[in-house]
Every structure is written in C-alpha cells, then in structure tokens.
Amino acid sequence: MQNLVILGSTGSIGTSTLDVVARHPDKFRVVALTANSQIDLMFMQCMQFKPRYAVMLDEGIATRLRQRLREAGQAIEVLSGAAALEQVSVLPETDTVMAAIVGAAGLQPTLAAARAGKKILLANKETLVMAGNVFMDAVRASGSVLLPIDSEHNAIFQALPRGYNGDLAGNGVRRILLTASGGPFRNTPLDELQNVTPEQACAHPNWVMGRKISVDSASMMNKGLEVIEAHWLFNAGADDIQVVVHPQSVIHSLVEYVDGSVLAQLGNPDMRTPIAYGLAYPERIDAGVAPLDLFKVATMNFTAPDLGRFPCLALAYRALRAAGTAPAILNAANEVAVAAFLDKRISFLSIPRVIEAVLDALPVNAVGSLDDVLGADGEARRAAQQQIRQL
Ligand code: NAD
Ligand code: MG
C-alpha cells in the first residue's frame, strides 16, 4: 500500500491522478489532498477518497469545508495555509507526493518533500525551473526517488537506460529530442496573434490542462520551461536538447544514441499514462488510457520551432545559458505576464515583451540557497508589474 499526498488535487493533473488511484484501491491510499480554493470539488474528493487531511490555502474556505465534512460525518482534519502544504508532504506516513500545484506556489512543499526523502512525482516543472540546483541537491542528499510526470520528461526517463546516472555521453547519448505540439497558434497568421483571447489560448488542440500551462503552451514558454526542466533532470546542456515540433503529440519525446538508435515513447496524449508510470514505478498498471491506434494516427510530422513566432522559447534558452537566478527571473516574469493576459490586461504578444524587459533589467546572481531563488522571484515579479504598468 502506497500512502499518497496530492498537492493540487483539484487541478488537471490532480484529478487525473485520482482517476488512476481510483482504479487501484488495493495499491494506493490517499493521506492528504490539497487545493487553493475549489471547495465543492475538494468536498467531493474527500467523500470519495477519505484522506486523513484536506488542506485549503484560505482559512475561510477551510472553515467552510470543515463544517461540511463534519455534517457529512467525515473525520477528516482540515488544515489551511501554505505551511500546511509542507506539513502534509513530510508526514512520516507519507510515502509519495504528487507535486501538481501550478506555478511558484508548488516550490516549497515539493522541496520539503525532497528534503524528507519522499518519492516525488513531479508535475510542477516550475520547481526545477526556479530552484533546479537546490532541489536536485535535496533529492540527492535525502535519496528521494524523483519521477518526472511532465509527459516529455517521463518519455525521456523511459527512453534512457534504467538507473541513468546523469552522464549523457557516458551512456552513449548524443542528444535529447523534446517534442512540442506547437499549441493552438502554430499556424495562426502572425498579424492575428496580437488580438488572440485567453479563451483561444486555452483551447489546446491535443491536451486539456490548467489555464496557466495552456497559455504557456500557446506561447511555447511551456517548452522553454521544459528545456530547463530537462537540463536539471537529466544533466543535459542547452546544446544537448533539441525541440522538435510534432503536432500530433503521439511521440512524447526521444533520446538519440551515438550508434544512431533513437528511442521514443509513444501513446495517446493522456496524462494518466505518465501519472500511472510514476505511481507504479518500476511496475506498470492500467491507467484507463485507450490503446494507441497507429492506423488512426497514420501520419506524423516534425518541424523545427519558429523562434520568430515563439520568442518565449528563445528567452528560456537564454535564461538557461545565463544560469544562476536567470531561470527564476524568467519564470516569475512569465507568471505575472500570463496572469495579466488571462485578466485581459495585456495582449498575448506582450507576454514575451514583459519577460524580455525583466530579463534585461535584472542582474543575474548565483544560487546558493532557496532564499536566493525567492529573492529573485520577488524582484522579478515587481519588475514585471512595473513593465505591465508602462505598456
Ligand atoms: P491546474 O491549474 O489545473 O491545477 C492547479 C492546482 O494547484 C489546483 O488544485 C489548485 O487548487 C492548486 N493551486 C493553485 N494555486 C495554488 C496556490 N497558490 N497554493 C496552493 N495550491 C494552489 O494546473 P495543472 O494543469 O494541473 O498543472 C499543474 C502543474 O503540472 C503545473 O506546474 C503544470 O506545468 C504541470 N503540468 C501539467 C500538465 C497538464 O496536462 N495539465 C502537463 C505537464 C505538466
Ligand atoms: Mg509537457
């Protein structure tokens, strides 16, 4: 029996995780569920999975949930606040933490889980983008098992040798090929991009995801964040990672070896596959995913990314090469710009402009600790807000 904490249980990854968990009641027990504000869905999840703890970020919402659960006769302890996210992640009874909070809010509980040596299923890529070295050091020091849930990184993990030690060349790997769908605006005429709406940006052709990552996919910042994520997970340099646009999203990524072999992982675009892989690793369990019908796929296409159309991808490579606090600055500026776009305060094309201006304005420092990361994050958020006011 694996005892599971799901950080961000009401989100897209969180609900897909619970879908897989529900198929295997003999294998997984839910210790804690956490969410920002979605009380109705959290209540339903509590009734179905009966965790020991439920965490809501806001104390007022937590009070209402406590009341409703008591009335329903459920003895579930309801906690609130960011500290409670860390608290449930490090409980002695917790074996595995699914890190599925969106954005920088996911960093500290995920890091706490790493320091406590928990098995971590990492969906929250922002953790690695912001604090890659601090987080990877914590994973190594505690001996925590880290399994990537992001579909591309899960594919690469599967295509690398079992027990891969962080030495690409030593394992005969020439490079990593990170596939990208190209998002909803892959073929949109450039002069129309100025006026695209949040609704259009969130209508992804292949994946149903939260709004922030949907906008990131539309700008291809998601792929940029994933390049940085791959750097930390696999100890790969910027030049070792090639982005390949593959609109069908059937090949989830590939590893190219020096002998000419290229190993790929394929499947229907359904996050339950990497989630089930992470949950059951090193075994395989049913994920409820339909078998891949290659005859229906029929054709697969591959093109190089258009950096003129998607400047966010180039900005992410720039931040990766600049190292230190640069990726944390990139991430924070992106979060602020995406939130402003979703609020209809800035246009889609202003997203990369804000990020570039913030990267130009702020100094890049070395990262020695979490405080260095949080300092850069705060500074970049303020700088991004200022850029937005000046637009
Ligand atoms: P989502 O917006 O659907 O869900 C986010 C979850 O985090 C919700 O449960 C929400 O309540 C919680 N949350 C939000 N802000 C919070 C805060 N400040 N404090 C505490 N909890 C908070 O997002 P998602 O699409 O499920 O993505 C989650 C993470 O997984 C992101 O980092 C994303 O990049 C990554 N990811 C998602 C997908 C996907 O298919 N959705 C694929 C790969 C990676
Ligand atoms: Mg991905």
XYZ file of C-alpha atoms and ligand atoms in Angstrom:
436
model
C 0.000 0.000 0.000
C 1.477 3.332 -1.065
C 0.436 6.355 1.015
C -0.095 9.314 -1.229
C -0.277 13.088 -0.814
C -1.648 15.008 -3.787
C -0.632 18.660 -3.842
C -3.110 20.390 -6.154
C -5.707 17.593 -6.195
C -8.435 19.740 -7.796
C -6.370 20.631 -10.878
C -5.994 18.890 -14.194
C -3.088 16.693 -13.041
C -4.641 16.226 -9.590
C -7.956 14.908 -10.937
C -6.167 12.662 -13.463
C -4.081 11.276 -10.590
C -7.197 10.484 -8.563
C -8.702 8.823 -11.637
C -5.753 6.406 -11.755
C -5.766 5.941 -7.973
C -9.475 5.037 -8.035
C -8.699 2.161 -10.424
C -6.297 0.604 -7.885
C -7.757 0.805 -4.382
C -5.534 -2.157 -3.407
C -2.354 -0.195 -4.200
C -2.848 3.411 -3.093
C -4.209 5.143 -0.012
C -4.737 8.913 -0.069
C -3.262 10.566 3.023
C -3.856 14.195 2.053
C -5.479 16.262 -0.656
C -4.705 19.956 -1.098
C -6.229 22.781 -3.125
C -6.300 26.514 -3.485
C -9.995 27.429 -3.381
C -12.215 24.863 -5.153
C -14.268 23.790 -2.162
C -17.003 21.836 -3.980
C -14.599 19.591 -5.852
C -12.457 19.145 -2.733
C -15.551 18.130 -0.762
C -16.413 15.501 -3.384
C -12.841 14.210 -3.457
C -12.842 13.943 0.337
C -16.090 11.966 0.280
C -14.698 9.565 -2.320
C -11.104 9.098 -1.152
C -11.437 9.752 2.599
C -7.977 11.216 3.184
C -6.735 11.884 6.733
C -6.092 15.532 5.835
C -7.513 18.103 3.463
C -5.702 21.403 3.002
C -7.228 24.601 1.607
C -4.969 27.596 1.148
C -7.500 30.039 2.575
C -8.600 29.684 6.222
C -12.134 30.952 5.497
C -12.652 28.267 2.862
C -11.062 25.667 5.142
C -13.591 26.541 7.863
C -16.480 26.001 5.454
C -15.042 22.687 4.283
C -14.540 21.545 7.894
C -18.192 22.312 8.598
C -19.461 20.470 5.511
C -17.325 17.397 6.204
C -18.451 17.298 9.821
C -22.086 17.483 8.723
C -21.380 14.616 6.322
C -19.965 12.583 9.196
C -16.388 12.562 7.919
C -13.483 12.658 10.374
C -11.069 14.455 8.069
C -8.712 17.020 9.534
C -8.940 20.235 7.516
C -5.842 22.441 7.587
C -5.148 25.769 5.930
C -2.267 27.925 4.761
C 0.940 27.361 2.815
C 2.713 25.845 5.849
C 0.121 23.048 5.933
C 1.158 22.030 2.392
C 4.646 21.337 3.719
C 3.281 19.715 6.853
C 1.335 17.015 4.976
C 4.193 16.475 2.489
C 6.635 15.427 5.209
C 4.350 13.290 7.429
C 6.071 10.044 8.465
C 3.166 8.060 6.953
C 3.520 9.800 3.555
C 5.387 7.639 1.013
C 4.743 9.571 -2.187
C 3.992 13.192 -3.015
C 2.356 14.123 -6.308
C 3.571 17.707 -6.878
C 0.754 19.118 -9.017
C 0.324 22.683 -7.782
C 0.708 25.183 -10.601
C 3.464 27.784 -10.539
C 5.879 29.032 -7.902
C 3.433 28.104 -5.111
C 4.456 24.489 -5.704
C 8.124 25.018 -4.947
C 8.305 24.971 -1.168
C 6.100 21.955 -0.413
C 7.841 19.992 -3.182
C 11.241 20.929 -1.808
C 10.098 19.935 1.677
C 9.090 16.514 0.307
C 12.522 16.153 -1.314
C 14.304 17.055 1.904
C 12.197 14.485 3.744
C 13.237 11.784 1.266
C 9.760 11.153 -0.117
C 9.132 9.626 -3.523
C 8.223 12.629 -5.677
C 6.045 12.568 -8.762
C 6.985 15.898 -10.282
C 4.397 17.658 -12.434
C 5.235 21.134 -11.086
C 8.022 21.977 -13.539
C 8.340 25.459 -12.006
C 10.118 23.837 -9.025
C 13.024 22.816 -11.268
C 12.983 25.980 -13.352
C 13.207 28.199 -10.283
C 15.411 26.194 -7.977
C 16.944 23.367 -10.020
C 20.221 23.060 -8.154
C 18.720 23.491 -4.672
C 16.033 20.912 -5.449
C 18.340 18.355 -7.111
C 20.814 18.692 -4.219
C 17.980 17.968 -1.788
C 16.893 14.918 -3.818
C 20.444 13.545 -3.868
C 21.095 14.274 -0.189
C 17.921 12.536 1.016
C 17.949 9.709 -1.529
C 14.466 10.669 -2.619
C 13.144 8.926 -5.757
C 12.254 11.586 -8.343
C 9.969 10.608 -11.226
C 9.071 13.142 -13.915
C 5.363 13.373 -14.728
C 5.611 16.006 -17.450
C 4.877 13.780 -20.468
C 8.066 14.690 -22.359
C 10.345 14.094 -19.394
C 8.536 10.931 -18.495
C 9.140 9.749 -22.078
C 12.848 10.644 -21.863
C 13.101 8.921 -18.487
C 11.638 5.793 -20.081
C 13.984 6.002 -23.104
C 17.163 6.480 -21.031
C 18.897 3.446 -19.514
C 17.307 2.291 -16.220
C 19.249 3.854 -13.342
C 20.635 6.617 -15.604
C 23.392 8.387 -13.656
C 23.333 11.881 -15.141
C 26.121 11.253 -17.667
C 24.645 11.532 -21.172
C 27.921 10.933 -23.055
C 28.917 8.095 -20.724
C 25.648 6.383 -21.598
C 26.143 6.832 -25.327
C 23.502 9.533 -25.650
C 24.061 12.124 -28.383
C 21.077 14.353 -27.593
C 17.579 14.639 -26.265
C 14.726 15.454 -28.631
C 11.918 17.232 -26.802
C 8.677 17.171 -28.750
C 6.207 20.075 -28.768
C 2.730 20.240 -30.246
C 3.196 23.866 -31.271
C -0.017 24.746 -29.419
C -3.156 26.403 -30.775
C -1.292 29.190 -32.614
C 1.165 27.065 -34.590
C -0.373 28.209 -37.870
C -2.185 31.398 -36.850
C -1.205 34.294 -39.149
C 1.291 36.474 -37.276
C -0.832 39.628 -37.575
C -3.706 37.859 -35.796
C -1.631 36.910 -32.741
C -1.913 40.431 -31.330
C -5.642 40.004 -30.750
C -5.975 36.385 -29.615
C -8.052 35.933 -26.451
C -7.387 33.864 -23.304
C -10.158 31.507 -24.446
C -8.380 30.880 -27.757
C -5.052 30.445 -25.990
C -6.559 27.875 -23.594
C -8.132 25.797 -26.381
C -5.228 23.399 -26.850
C -5.551 21.049 -29.840
C -4.397 17.863 -28.019
C -4.347 18.330 -24.229
C -6.834 19.599 -21.626
C -4.804 21.434 -18.973
C -4.959 24.225 -16.411
C -5.130 27.775 -17.740
C -1.582 28.834 -16.888
C 0.113 25.909 -18.631
C -2.334 26.267 -21.536
C -1.175 29.842 -22.139
C 2.432 28.662 -21.725
C 1.786 26.055 -24.415
C 0.318 28.676 -26.729
C 3.393 30.914 -26.321
C 5.736 27.890 -26.265
C 7.096 29.132 -22.945
C 5.955 25.734 -21.725
C 8.546 24.126 -23.999
C 11.136 26.622 -22.809
C 10.393 25.737 -19.183
C 10.632 22.080 -20.190
C 14.080 22.572 -21.735
C 15.230 23.939 -18.369
C 13.430 21.100 -16.582
C 15.239 18.561 -18.808
C 18.548 20.259 -18.057
C 18.137 19.594 -14.333
C 16.521 16.171 -14.545
C 18.994 14.649 -16.993
C 22.065 16.847 -16.521
C 21.801 17.953 -20.154
C 23.257 21.189 -21.500
C 21.282 23.650 -23.607
C 23.004 22.274 -26.719
C 22.096 18.691 -25.827
C 18.351 19.440 -26.008
C 16.614 19.925 -29.367
C 12.969 20.974 -29.538
C 11.005 19.248 -32.312
C 7.517 20.427 -33.260
C 5.293 17.372 -33.674
C 1.648 18.496 -33.921
C 0.074 15.049 -33.342
C 1.516 14.742 -29.786
C 1.871 10.975 -30.164
C 5.630 10.775 -29.688
C 6.135 12.286 -26.247
C 9.928 12.725 -26.692
C 13.012 10.843 -27.857
C 16.590 10.003 -26.905
C 19.190 9.790 -29.668
C 22.180 7.498 -29.074
C 25.648 7.656 -30.696
C 25.077 4.409 -32.591
C 22.192 6.024 -34.483
C 19.436 4.460 -32.391
C 16.618 6.786 -31.461
C 14.339 5.583 -28.661
C 10.936 7.175 -28.293
C 7.924 6.728 -26.057
C 4.550 6.915 -27.817
C 0.986 6.977 -26.621
C -2.285 8.837 -26.783
C -1.966 12.333 -25.318
C -3.384 11.495 -21.884
C -1.551 12.471 -18.695
C -2.827 9.354 -16.943
C -0.062 7.405 -18.730
C 2.911 9.227 -17.145
C 0.970 9.514 -13.857
C 0.374 5.742 -13.729
C 4.001 5.137 -14.669
C 5.149 7.311 -11.767
C 2.673 5.838 -9.298
C 3.562 2.210 -10.025
C 7.263 2.584 -10.926
C 9.060 0.308 -11.619
C 5.931 -1.727 -12.382
C 3.159 -0.960 -14.894
C -0.518 -0.585 -14.073
C -3.663 0.105 -16.066
C -4.175 3.851 -16.478
C -7.579 3.796 -18.163
C -5.947 5.106 -21.352
C -7.193 3.840 -24.709
C -4.608 1.854 -26.706
C -2.760 3.867 -29.326
C -4.267 3.242 -32.746
C -1.373 3.780 -35.167
C -3.662 3.346 -38.167
C -5.791 6.216 -36.923
C -2.674 8.344 -36.323
C -1.475 7.385 -39.833
C 0.837 10.374 -40.266
C 3.325 12.089 -38.009
C 5.028 15.389 -38.845
C 8.143 17.047 -37.497
C 9.392 20.605 -37.970
C 11.879 22.933 -36.294
C 10.357 25.501 -33.916
C 9.838 29.012 -35.300
C 11.638 31.251 -32.808
C 10.333 34.389 -34.538
C 6.774 33.306 -33.868
C 7.608 31.961 -30.389
C 10.151 34.322 -28.763
C 9.399 32.806 -25.331
C 11.289 29.665 -26.338
C 14.389 31.693 -27.201
C 14.067 33.610 -23.912
C 14.062 30.326 -21.991
C 17.236 29.124 -23.756
C 18.774 32.500 -22.934
C 17.885 32.118 -19.238
C 19.216 28.553 -19.147
C 22.543 29.696 -20.623
C 22.724 32.666 -18.242
C 22.152 30.203 -15.340
C 22.048 31.339 -11.680
C 18.850 33.221 -10.877
C 18.008 33.845 -14.573
C 15.513 30.947 -14.906
C 13.761 32.033 -11.672
C 13.507 35.560 -13.091
C 12.148 34.182 -16.375
C 9.589 32.057 -14.535
C 8.370 34.847 -12.258
C 8.060 37.371 -15.097
C 6.176 34.763 -17.120
C 3.733 34.009 -14.280
C 2.958 37.709 -13.828
C 2.594 38.282 -17.587
C 0.386 35.208 -18.087
C -1.873 36.250 -15.182
C -2.184 39.723 -16.743
C -3.027 38.181 -20.122
C -5.661 35.907 -18.548
C -7.120 39.032 -16.845
C -7.181 40.739 -20.255
C -4.816 43.460 -19.017
C -2.139 42.776 -21.661
C -2.121 41.246 -25.137
C -0.720 37.818 -25.966
C 2.263 39.364 -27.757
C 3.080 41.466 -24.697
C 3.916 38.306 -22.721
C 7.403 37.859 -24.257
C 7.956 41.645 -24.239
C 7.409 41.819 -20.482
C 9.662 38.827 -19.846
C 12.451 40.125 -22.067
C 12.361 43.566 -20.426
C 12.591 41.956 -16.978
C 15.492 39.722 -18.040
C 17.258 42.782 -19.479
C 16.683 44.849 -16.344
C 17.654 42.496 -13.537
C 21.103 41.241 -12.551
C 21.722 37.501 -12.586
C 23.174 36.146 -9.347
C 24.469 32.750 -8.310
C 22.002 30.470 -6.481
C 23.340 29.093 -3.215
C 20.090 28.688 -1.316
C 16.324 28.827 -1.510
C 16.462 32.431 -0.277
C 18.454 33.455 -3.369
C 15.682 31.962 -5.512
C 12.837 33.571 -3.563
C 14.631 36.930 -3.636
C 14.997 36.817 -7.418
C 11.395 35.638 -7.769
C 10.072 38.588 -5.754
C 12.245 41.115 -7.543
C 11.215 39.788 -10.960
C 7.511 39.917 -10.033
C 7.831 43.571 -9.030
C 9.770 44.378 -12.205
C 7.170 42.599 -14.346
C 4.296 44.507 -12.711
C 6.151 47.734 -13.408
C 6.687 46.742 -17.061
C 2.983 45.999 -17.398
C 2.042 49.413 -15.977
C 4.347 51.040 -18.535
C 2.923 49.179 -21.569
P -4.385 23.466 -12.656
O -4.482 24.930 -12.682
O -5.410 22.649 -13.345
O -4.346 22.964 -11.130
C -3.522 23.579 -10.192
C -3.755 23.012 -8.790
O -2.939 23.750 -7.869
C -5.194 23.145 -8.293
O -5.508 22.051 -7.463
C -5.157 24.424 -7.437
O -6.119 24.430 -6.411
C -3.755 24.366 -6.860
N -3.195 25.683 -6.593
C -3.154 26.742 -7.448
N -2.559 27.789 -6.869
C -2.223 27.405 -5.614
C -1.596 28.048 -4.524
N -1.194 29.329 -4.597
N -1.394 27.341 -3.392
C -1.794 26.063 -3.297
N -2.400 25.399 -4.301
C -2.619 26.064 -5.445
O -2.918 23.088 -13.198
P -2.448 21.765 -13.943
O -2.688 21.894 -15.387
O -2.952 20.555 -13.228
O -0.858 21.875 -13.757
C -0.258 21.607 -12.506
C 1.253 21.534 -12.708
O 1.555 20.411 -13.541
C 1.837 22.760 -13.402
O 3.096 23.025 -12.873
C 1.965 22.313 -14.843
O 3.015 22.961 -15.528
C 2.276 20.837 -14.685
N 1.883 20.023 -15.822
C 0.575 19.942 -16.193
C 0.205 19.179 -17.289
C -1.239 19.035 -17.697
O -1.529 18.282 -18.623
N -2.174 19.722 -17.053
C 1.173 18.508 -18.024
C 2.502 18.601 -17.624
C 2.846 19.359 -16.521
Mg 4.896 18.703 -21.066
